[in-house]
Tab-separated table of C-alpha atoms and ligand atoms in Angstrom:
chain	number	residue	atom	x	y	z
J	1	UNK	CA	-13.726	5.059	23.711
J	2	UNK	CA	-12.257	4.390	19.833
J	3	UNK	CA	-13.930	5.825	17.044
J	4	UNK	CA	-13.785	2.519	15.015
J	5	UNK	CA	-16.413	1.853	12.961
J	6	UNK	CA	-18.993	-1.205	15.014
J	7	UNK	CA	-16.360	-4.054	14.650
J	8	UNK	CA	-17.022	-6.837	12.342
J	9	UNK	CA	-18.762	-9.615	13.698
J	10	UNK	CA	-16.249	-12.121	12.820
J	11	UNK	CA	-13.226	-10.363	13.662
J	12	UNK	CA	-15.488	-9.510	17.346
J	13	UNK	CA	-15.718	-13.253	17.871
J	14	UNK	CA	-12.190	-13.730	17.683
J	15	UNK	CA	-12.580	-14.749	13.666
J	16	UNK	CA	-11.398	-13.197	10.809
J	17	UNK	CA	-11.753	-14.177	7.749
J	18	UNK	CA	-8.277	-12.405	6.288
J	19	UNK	CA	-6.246	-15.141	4.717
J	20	UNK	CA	-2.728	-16.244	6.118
J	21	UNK	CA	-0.082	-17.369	3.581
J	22	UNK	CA	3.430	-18.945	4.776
J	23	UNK	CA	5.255	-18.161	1.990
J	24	UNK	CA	8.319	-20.347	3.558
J	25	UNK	CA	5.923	-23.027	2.034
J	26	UNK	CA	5.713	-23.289	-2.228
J	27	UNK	CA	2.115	-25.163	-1.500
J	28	UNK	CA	1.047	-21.960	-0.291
J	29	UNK	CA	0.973	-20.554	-3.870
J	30	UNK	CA	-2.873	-21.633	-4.453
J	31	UNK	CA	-3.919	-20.319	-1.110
J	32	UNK	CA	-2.092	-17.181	-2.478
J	33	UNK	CA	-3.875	-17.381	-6.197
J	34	UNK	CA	-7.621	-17.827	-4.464
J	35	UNK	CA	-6.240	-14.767	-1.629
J	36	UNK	CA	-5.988	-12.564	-4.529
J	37	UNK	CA	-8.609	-13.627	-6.427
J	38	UNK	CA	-11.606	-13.363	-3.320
J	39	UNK	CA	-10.253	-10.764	-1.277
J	40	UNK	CA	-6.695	-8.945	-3.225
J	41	UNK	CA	-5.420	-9.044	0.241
J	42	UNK	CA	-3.694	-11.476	1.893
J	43	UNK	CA	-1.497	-11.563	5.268
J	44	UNK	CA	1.973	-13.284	4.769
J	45	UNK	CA	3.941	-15.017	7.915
J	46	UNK	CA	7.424	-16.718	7.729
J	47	UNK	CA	8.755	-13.916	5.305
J	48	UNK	CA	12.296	-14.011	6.355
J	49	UNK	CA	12.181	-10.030	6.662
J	50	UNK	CA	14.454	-9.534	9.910
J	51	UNK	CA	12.192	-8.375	12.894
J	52	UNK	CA	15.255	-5.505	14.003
J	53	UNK	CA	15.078	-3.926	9.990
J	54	UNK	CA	11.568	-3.442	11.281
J	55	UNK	CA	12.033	-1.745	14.361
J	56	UNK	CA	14.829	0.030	13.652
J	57	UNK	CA	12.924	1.884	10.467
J	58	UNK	CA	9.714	2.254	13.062
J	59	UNK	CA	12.133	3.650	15.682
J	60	UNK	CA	13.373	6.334	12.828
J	61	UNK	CA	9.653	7.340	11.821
J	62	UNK	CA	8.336	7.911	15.217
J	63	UNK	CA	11.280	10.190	15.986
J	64	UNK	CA	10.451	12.362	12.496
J	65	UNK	CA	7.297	12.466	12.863
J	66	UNK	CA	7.897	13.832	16.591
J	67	UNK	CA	9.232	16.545	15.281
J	68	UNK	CA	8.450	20.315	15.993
J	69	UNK	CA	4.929	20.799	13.219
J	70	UNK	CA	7.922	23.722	11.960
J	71	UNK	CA	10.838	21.003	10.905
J	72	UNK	CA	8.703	18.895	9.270
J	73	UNK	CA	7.231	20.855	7.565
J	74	UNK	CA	10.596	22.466	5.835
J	75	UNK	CA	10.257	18.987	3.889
J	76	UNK	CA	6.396	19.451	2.801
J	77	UNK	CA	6.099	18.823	-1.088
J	78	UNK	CA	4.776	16.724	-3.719
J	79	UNK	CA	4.630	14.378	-4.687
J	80	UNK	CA	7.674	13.604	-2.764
J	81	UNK	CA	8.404	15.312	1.020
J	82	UNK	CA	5.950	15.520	4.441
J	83	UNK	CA	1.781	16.036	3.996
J	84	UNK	CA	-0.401	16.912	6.526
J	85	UNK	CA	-3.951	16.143	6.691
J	86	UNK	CA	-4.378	16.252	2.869
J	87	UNK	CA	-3.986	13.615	0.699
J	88	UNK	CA	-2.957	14.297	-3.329
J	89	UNK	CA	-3.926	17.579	-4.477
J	90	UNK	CA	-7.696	17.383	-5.422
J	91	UNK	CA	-9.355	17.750	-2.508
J	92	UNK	CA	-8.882	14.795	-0.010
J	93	UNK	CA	-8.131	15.225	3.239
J	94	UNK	CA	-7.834	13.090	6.442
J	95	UNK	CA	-6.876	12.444	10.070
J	96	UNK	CA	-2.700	11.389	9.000
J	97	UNK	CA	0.624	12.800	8.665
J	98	UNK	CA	3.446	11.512	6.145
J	99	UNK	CA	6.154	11.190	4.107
J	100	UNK	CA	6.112	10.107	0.645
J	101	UNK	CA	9.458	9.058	-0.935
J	102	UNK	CA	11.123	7.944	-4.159
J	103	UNK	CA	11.947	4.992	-3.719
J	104	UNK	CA	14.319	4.782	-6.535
J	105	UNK	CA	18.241	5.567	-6.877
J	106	UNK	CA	18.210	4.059	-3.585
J	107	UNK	CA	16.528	6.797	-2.353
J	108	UNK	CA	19.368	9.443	-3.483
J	109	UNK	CA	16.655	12.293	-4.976
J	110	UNK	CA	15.639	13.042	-1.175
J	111	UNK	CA	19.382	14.105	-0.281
J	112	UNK	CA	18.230	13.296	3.102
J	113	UNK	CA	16.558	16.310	4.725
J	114	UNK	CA	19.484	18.131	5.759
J	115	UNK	CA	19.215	19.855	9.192
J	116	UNK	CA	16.197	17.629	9.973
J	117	UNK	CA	18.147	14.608	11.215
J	118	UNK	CA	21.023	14.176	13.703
J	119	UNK	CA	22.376	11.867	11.400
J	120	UNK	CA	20.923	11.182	8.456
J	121	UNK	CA	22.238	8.790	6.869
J	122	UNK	CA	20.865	6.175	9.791
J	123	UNK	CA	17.455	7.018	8.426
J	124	UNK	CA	18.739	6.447	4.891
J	125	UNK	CA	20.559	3.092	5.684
J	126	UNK	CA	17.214	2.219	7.721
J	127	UNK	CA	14.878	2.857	4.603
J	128	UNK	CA	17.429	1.494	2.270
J	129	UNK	CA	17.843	-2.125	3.999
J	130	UNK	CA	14.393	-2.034	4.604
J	131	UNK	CA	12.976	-1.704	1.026
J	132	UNK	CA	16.133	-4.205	-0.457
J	133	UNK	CA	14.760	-6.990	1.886
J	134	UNK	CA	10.751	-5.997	1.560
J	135	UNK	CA	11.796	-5.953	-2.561
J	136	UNK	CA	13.167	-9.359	-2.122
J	137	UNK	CA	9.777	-10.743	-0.406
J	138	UNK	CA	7.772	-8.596	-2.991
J	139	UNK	CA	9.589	-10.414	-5.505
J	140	UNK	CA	8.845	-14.161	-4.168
J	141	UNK	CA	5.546	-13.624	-3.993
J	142	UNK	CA	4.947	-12.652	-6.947
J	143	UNK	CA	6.892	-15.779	-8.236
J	144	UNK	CA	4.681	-18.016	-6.062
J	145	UNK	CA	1.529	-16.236	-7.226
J	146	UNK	CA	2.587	-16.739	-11.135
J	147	UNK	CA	3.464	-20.212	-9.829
J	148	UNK	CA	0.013	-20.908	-8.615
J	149	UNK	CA	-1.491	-19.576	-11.872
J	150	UNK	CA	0.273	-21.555	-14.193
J	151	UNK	CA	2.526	-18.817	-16.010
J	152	UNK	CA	5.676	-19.618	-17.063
J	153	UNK	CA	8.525	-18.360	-17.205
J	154	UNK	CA	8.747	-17.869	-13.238
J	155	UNK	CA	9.596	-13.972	-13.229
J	156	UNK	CA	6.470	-12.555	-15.398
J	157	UNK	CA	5.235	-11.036	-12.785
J	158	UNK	CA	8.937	-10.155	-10.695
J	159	UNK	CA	10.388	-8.834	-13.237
J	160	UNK	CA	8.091	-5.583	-13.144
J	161	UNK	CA	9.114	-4.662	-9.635
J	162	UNK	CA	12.621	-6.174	-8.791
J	163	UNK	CA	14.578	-3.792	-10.059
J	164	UNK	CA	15.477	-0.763	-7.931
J	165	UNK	CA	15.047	1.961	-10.373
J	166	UNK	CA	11.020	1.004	-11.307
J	167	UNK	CA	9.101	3.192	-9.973
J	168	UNK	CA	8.147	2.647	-6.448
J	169	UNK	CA	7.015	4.512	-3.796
J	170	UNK	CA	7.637	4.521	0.238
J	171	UNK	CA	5.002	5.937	2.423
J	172	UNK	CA	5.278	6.089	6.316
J	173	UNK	CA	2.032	7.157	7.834
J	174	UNK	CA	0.962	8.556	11.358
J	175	UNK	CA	-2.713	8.358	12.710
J	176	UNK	CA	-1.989	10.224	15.663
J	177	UNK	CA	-4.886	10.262	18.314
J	178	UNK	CA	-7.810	11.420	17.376
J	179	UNK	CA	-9.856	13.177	20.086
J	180	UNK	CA	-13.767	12.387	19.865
J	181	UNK	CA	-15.445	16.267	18.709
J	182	UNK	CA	-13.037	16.100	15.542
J	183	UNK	CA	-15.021	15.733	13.008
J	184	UNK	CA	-12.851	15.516	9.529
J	185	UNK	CA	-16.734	16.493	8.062
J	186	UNK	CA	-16.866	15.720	4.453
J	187	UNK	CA	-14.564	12.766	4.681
J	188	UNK	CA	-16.932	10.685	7.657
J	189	UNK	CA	-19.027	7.696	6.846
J	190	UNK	CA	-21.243	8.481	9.259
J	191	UNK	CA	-21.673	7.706	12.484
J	192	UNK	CA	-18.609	9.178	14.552
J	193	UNK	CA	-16.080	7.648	12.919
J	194	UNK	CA	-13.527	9.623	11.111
J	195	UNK	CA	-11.363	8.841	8.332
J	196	UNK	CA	-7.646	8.697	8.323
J	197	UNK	CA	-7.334	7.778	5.024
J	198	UNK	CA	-10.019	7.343	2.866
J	199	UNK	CA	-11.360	4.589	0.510
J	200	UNK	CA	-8.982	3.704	-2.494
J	201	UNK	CA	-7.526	1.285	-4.293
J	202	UNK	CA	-3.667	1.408	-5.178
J	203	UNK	CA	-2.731	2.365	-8.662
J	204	UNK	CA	0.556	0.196	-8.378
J	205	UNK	CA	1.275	-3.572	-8.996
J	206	UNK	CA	1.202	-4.646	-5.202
J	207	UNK	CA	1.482	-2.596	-2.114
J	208	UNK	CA	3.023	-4.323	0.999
J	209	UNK	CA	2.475	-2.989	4.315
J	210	UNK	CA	3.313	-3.054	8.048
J	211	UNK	CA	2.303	-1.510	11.000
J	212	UNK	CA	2.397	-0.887	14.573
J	213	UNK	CA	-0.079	-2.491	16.858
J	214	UNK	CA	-2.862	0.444	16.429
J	215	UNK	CA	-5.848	-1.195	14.215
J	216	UNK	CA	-7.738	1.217	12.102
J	217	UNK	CA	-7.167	-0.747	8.431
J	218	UNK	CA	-10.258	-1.895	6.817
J	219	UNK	CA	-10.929	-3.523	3.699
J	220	UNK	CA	-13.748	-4.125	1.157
J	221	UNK	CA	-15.348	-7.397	0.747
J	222	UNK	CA	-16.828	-8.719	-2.726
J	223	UNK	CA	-20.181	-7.650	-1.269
J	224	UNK	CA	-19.591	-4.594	-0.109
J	225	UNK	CA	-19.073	-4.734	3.541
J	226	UNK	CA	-16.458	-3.244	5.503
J	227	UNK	CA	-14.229	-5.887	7.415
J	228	UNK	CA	-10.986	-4.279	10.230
J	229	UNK	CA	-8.083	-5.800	9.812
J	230	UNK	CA	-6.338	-6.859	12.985
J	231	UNK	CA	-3.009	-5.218	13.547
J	232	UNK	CA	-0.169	-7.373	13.451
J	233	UNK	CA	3.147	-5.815	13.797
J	234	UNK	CA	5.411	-8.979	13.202
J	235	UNK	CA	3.824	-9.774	9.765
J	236	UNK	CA	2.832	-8.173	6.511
J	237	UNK	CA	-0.370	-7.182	4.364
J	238	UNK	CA	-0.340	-7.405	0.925
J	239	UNK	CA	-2.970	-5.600	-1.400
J	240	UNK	CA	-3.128	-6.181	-5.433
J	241	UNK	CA	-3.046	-3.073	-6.771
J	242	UNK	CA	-4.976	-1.652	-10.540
J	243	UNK	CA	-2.287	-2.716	-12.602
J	244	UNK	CA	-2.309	-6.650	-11.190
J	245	UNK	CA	-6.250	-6.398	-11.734
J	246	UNK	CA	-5.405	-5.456	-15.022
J	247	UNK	CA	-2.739	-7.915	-15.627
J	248	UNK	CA	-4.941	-10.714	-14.808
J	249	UNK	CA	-7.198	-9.410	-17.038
J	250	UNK	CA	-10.138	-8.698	-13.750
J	251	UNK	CA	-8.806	-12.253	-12.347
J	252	UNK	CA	-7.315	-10.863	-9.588
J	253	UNK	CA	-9.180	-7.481	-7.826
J	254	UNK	CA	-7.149	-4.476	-6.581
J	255	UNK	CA	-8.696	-3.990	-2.849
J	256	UNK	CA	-10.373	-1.029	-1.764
J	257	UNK	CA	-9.374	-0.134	1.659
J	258	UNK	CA	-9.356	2.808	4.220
J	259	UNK	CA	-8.356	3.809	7.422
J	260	UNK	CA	-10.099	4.965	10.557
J	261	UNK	CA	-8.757	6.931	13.508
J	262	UNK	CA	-8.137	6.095	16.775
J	263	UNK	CA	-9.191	8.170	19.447
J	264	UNK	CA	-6.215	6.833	22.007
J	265	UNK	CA	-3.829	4.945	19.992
J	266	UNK	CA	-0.933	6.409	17.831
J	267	UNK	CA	-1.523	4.572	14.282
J	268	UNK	CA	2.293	3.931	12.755
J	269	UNK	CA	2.658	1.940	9.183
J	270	UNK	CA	5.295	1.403	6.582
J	271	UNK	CA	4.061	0.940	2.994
J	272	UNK	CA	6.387	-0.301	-0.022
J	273	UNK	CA	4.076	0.292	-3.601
J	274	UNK	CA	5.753	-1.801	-6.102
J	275	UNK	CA	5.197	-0.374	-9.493
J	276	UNK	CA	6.778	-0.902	-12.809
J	277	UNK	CA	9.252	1.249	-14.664
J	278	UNK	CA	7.923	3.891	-16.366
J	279	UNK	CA	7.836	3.057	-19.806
J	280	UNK	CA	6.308	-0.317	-19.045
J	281	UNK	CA	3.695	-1.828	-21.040
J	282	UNK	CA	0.117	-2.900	-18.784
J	283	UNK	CA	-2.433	-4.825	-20.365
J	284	UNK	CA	-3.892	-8.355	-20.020
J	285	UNK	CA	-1.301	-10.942	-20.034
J	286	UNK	CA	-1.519	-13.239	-23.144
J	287	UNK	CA	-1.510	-16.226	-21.010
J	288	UNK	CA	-4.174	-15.431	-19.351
J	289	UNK	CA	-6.606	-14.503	-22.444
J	290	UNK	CA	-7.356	-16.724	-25.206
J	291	UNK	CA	-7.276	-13.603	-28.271
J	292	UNK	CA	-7.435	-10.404	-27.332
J	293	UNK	CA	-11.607	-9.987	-27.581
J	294	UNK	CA	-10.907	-11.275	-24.087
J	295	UNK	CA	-9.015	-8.554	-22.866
J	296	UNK	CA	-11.545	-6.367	-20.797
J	297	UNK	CA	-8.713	-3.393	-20.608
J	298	UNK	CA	-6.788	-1.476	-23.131
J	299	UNK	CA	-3.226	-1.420	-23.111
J	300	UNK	CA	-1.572	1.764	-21.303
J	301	UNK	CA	1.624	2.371	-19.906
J	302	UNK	CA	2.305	2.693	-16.142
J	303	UNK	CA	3.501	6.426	-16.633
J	304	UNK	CA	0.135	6.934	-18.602
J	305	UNK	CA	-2.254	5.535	-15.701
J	306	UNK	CA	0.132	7.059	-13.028
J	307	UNK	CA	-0.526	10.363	-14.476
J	308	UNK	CA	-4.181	9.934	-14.773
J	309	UNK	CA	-4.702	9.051	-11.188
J	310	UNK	CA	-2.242	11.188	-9.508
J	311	UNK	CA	-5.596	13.540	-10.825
J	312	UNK	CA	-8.136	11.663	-9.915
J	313	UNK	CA	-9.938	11.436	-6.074
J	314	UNK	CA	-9.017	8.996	-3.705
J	315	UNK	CA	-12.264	7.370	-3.824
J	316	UNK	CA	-12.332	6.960	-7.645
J	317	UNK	CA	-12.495	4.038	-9.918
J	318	UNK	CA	-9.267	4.746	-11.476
J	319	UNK	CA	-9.615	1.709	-14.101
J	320	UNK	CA	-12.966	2.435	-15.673
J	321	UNK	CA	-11.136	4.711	-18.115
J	322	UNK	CA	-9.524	2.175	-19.340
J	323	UNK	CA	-11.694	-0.563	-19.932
J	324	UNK	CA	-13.159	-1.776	-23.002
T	401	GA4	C1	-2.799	5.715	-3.295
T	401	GA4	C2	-1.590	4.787	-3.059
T	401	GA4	C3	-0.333	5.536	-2.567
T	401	GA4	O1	-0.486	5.912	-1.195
T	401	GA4	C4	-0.096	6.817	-3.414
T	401	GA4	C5	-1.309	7.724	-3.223
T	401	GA4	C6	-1.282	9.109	-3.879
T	401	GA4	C7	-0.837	10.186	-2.868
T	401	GA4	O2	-1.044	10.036	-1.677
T	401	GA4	O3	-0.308	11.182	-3.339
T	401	GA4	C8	-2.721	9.354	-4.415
T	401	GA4	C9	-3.438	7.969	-4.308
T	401	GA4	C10	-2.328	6.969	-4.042
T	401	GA4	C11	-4.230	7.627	-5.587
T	401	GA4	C12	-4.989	8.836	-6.211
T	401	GA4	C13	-4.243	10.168	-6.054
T	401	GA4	C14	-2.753	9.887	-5.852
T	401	GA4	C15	-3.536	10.440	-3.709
T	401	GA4	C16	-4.602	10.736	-4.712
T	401	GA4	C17	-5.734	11.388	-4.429
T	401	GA4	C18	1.243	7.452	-3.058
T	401	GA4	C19	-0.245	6.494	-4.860
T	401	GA4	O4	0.616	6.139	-5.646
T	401	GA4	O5	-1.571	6.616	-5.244
């Protein structure tokens, strides 16, 4: 029997209320604009992102993380390297393995875990054409969505992410099984269910996921409820992350969202965080505000707000710091 929390109604009848962009088709930029704007999450279909990239990087993460507990853990670290069970350093913990890389300098700081790999630069290659083409979609999206809002020039938005050397991350999860009497205790909800990765919100611009065909994602509606997310291995999810809330001045909402466990089913996802460089400048965009008593945030800078949360909980609202 799963340890899912009761399944939503709508998604139980066969319904669910997640919407669907083809992003083959420009139209699809409103549907995009409103996706952000009700839900900051969005499915997207016909993304030209080759099906064999996909299984060839799955392929690679299911044989590291079936690796003796002793190899991968040669490569623990943060914020970079393999975690187990705990998530950041301030107390979070939950029911998922992974590795956390740079995905900058196409990802040269990781030198590729020497001795862990028979050959590691297949892993490399996989992660590198991966990210280029995921980039790519990132980047088109974010077009349409500017698009859709009426901001011009075309690359507002693009330009924060489409360069290889801002700072982005790569994650590759594993829910393994979780047997029923595990009980991750302070991280539950209640009921039996236990959390592989708690509530949060992204700090980043967008976050663009896939995964395996193992449920467990949830997100957070606009009232509060909890809604699963059907698994769908041959598309992707997108979540708006703090700093596209903030650059649509509260227009668009970064999701909350969480995982459960699964008490038979291995859980395997892929997720690209497109953030900005560094040095980069977040506040309101001018467009969007008529004078700046509009703005409800003050201006940071993506290494300020990185820094901030990289101390915060995973369940904390990162952005009330900053608002006005
Ligand atoms: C959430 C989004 C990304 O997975 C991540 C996470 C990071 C981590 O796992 O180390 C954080 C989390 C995430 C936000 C708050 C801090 C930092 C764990 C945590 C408790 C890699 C990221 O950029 O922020």
């Amino acid at each position: 029997m799963a340890l899912l929390s009761k399944p939503n109604e709508k998604t139980e009848s066969g319904f669910s209320p997640i919407p669907v962009i083809d992003i083959s088709d420009p139209e699809s930029k409103h549907a995009l604009v409103k996706a952000c704007e009700d839900f900051g999450f969005f499915k997207v279909i016909n993304h030209g992102v080759s099906s064999e990239l996909v299984s060839v990087l799955e392929h690679e993460a299911v044989e590291f993380f079936s690796l003796p507990a002793s190899d991968k853990t040669q490569v623990a670290g943060y914020p970079f390297g393999y975690g187990n069970r705990e998530i950041g350093r301030n107390g979070d913990v939950g029911w998922v393995e992974y590795l956390l890389m740079n995905a900058n300098l196409d990802f040269g700081s990781h030198s590729f875990f020497p001795g862990l790999f028979n050959n590691p630069e297949t892993f490399r290659n996989a992660l590198l054409e991966y990210t280029t083409s995921v980039r790519k979609m990132t980047s088109h999206v974010l077009e349409m969505i500017t698009d859709g809002l009426g901001i011009e020039p075309r690359n507002t938005l693009s330009k924060l992410v489409s360069d290889k050397n801002t700072d982005s991350i790569f994650r590759l999860n594993h829910y393994p099984p979780c047997p029923h009497h595990i009980n991750t205790n302070t991280n539950t909800n209640g009921g039996n269910n236990v959390i592989g990765f708690g509530e949060h919100t992204d700090p980043q611009i967008i976050s663009v996921l896939r995964s395996n065909n193992t449920s467990g994602l949830q997100i957070n509606l606009a009232d509060g409820s909890w809604i699963s997310v059907p698994s769908d291995p041959s598309s992707f999810f997108f979540n708006v992350g703090d700093s596209l809330q903030v650059l649509t001045n509260g227009k668009f909402k970064s999701v909350k969202h969480r995982v459960l466990a699964n008490s038979r089913k291995s859980r395997v996802s892929m997720i690209y965080f497109a953030g900005p460089s560094l040095t980069q400048r977040i506040a309101p965009l001018s467009c969007l505000t008529d004078n700046e008593d509009e703005s409800l945030y003050k201006e940071f800078t993506w290494s300020e707000y990185k820094n901030y949360a990289y101390h915060s909980r995973l369940s904390d609202n990162r952005l009330q710091p900053f608002e006005r």
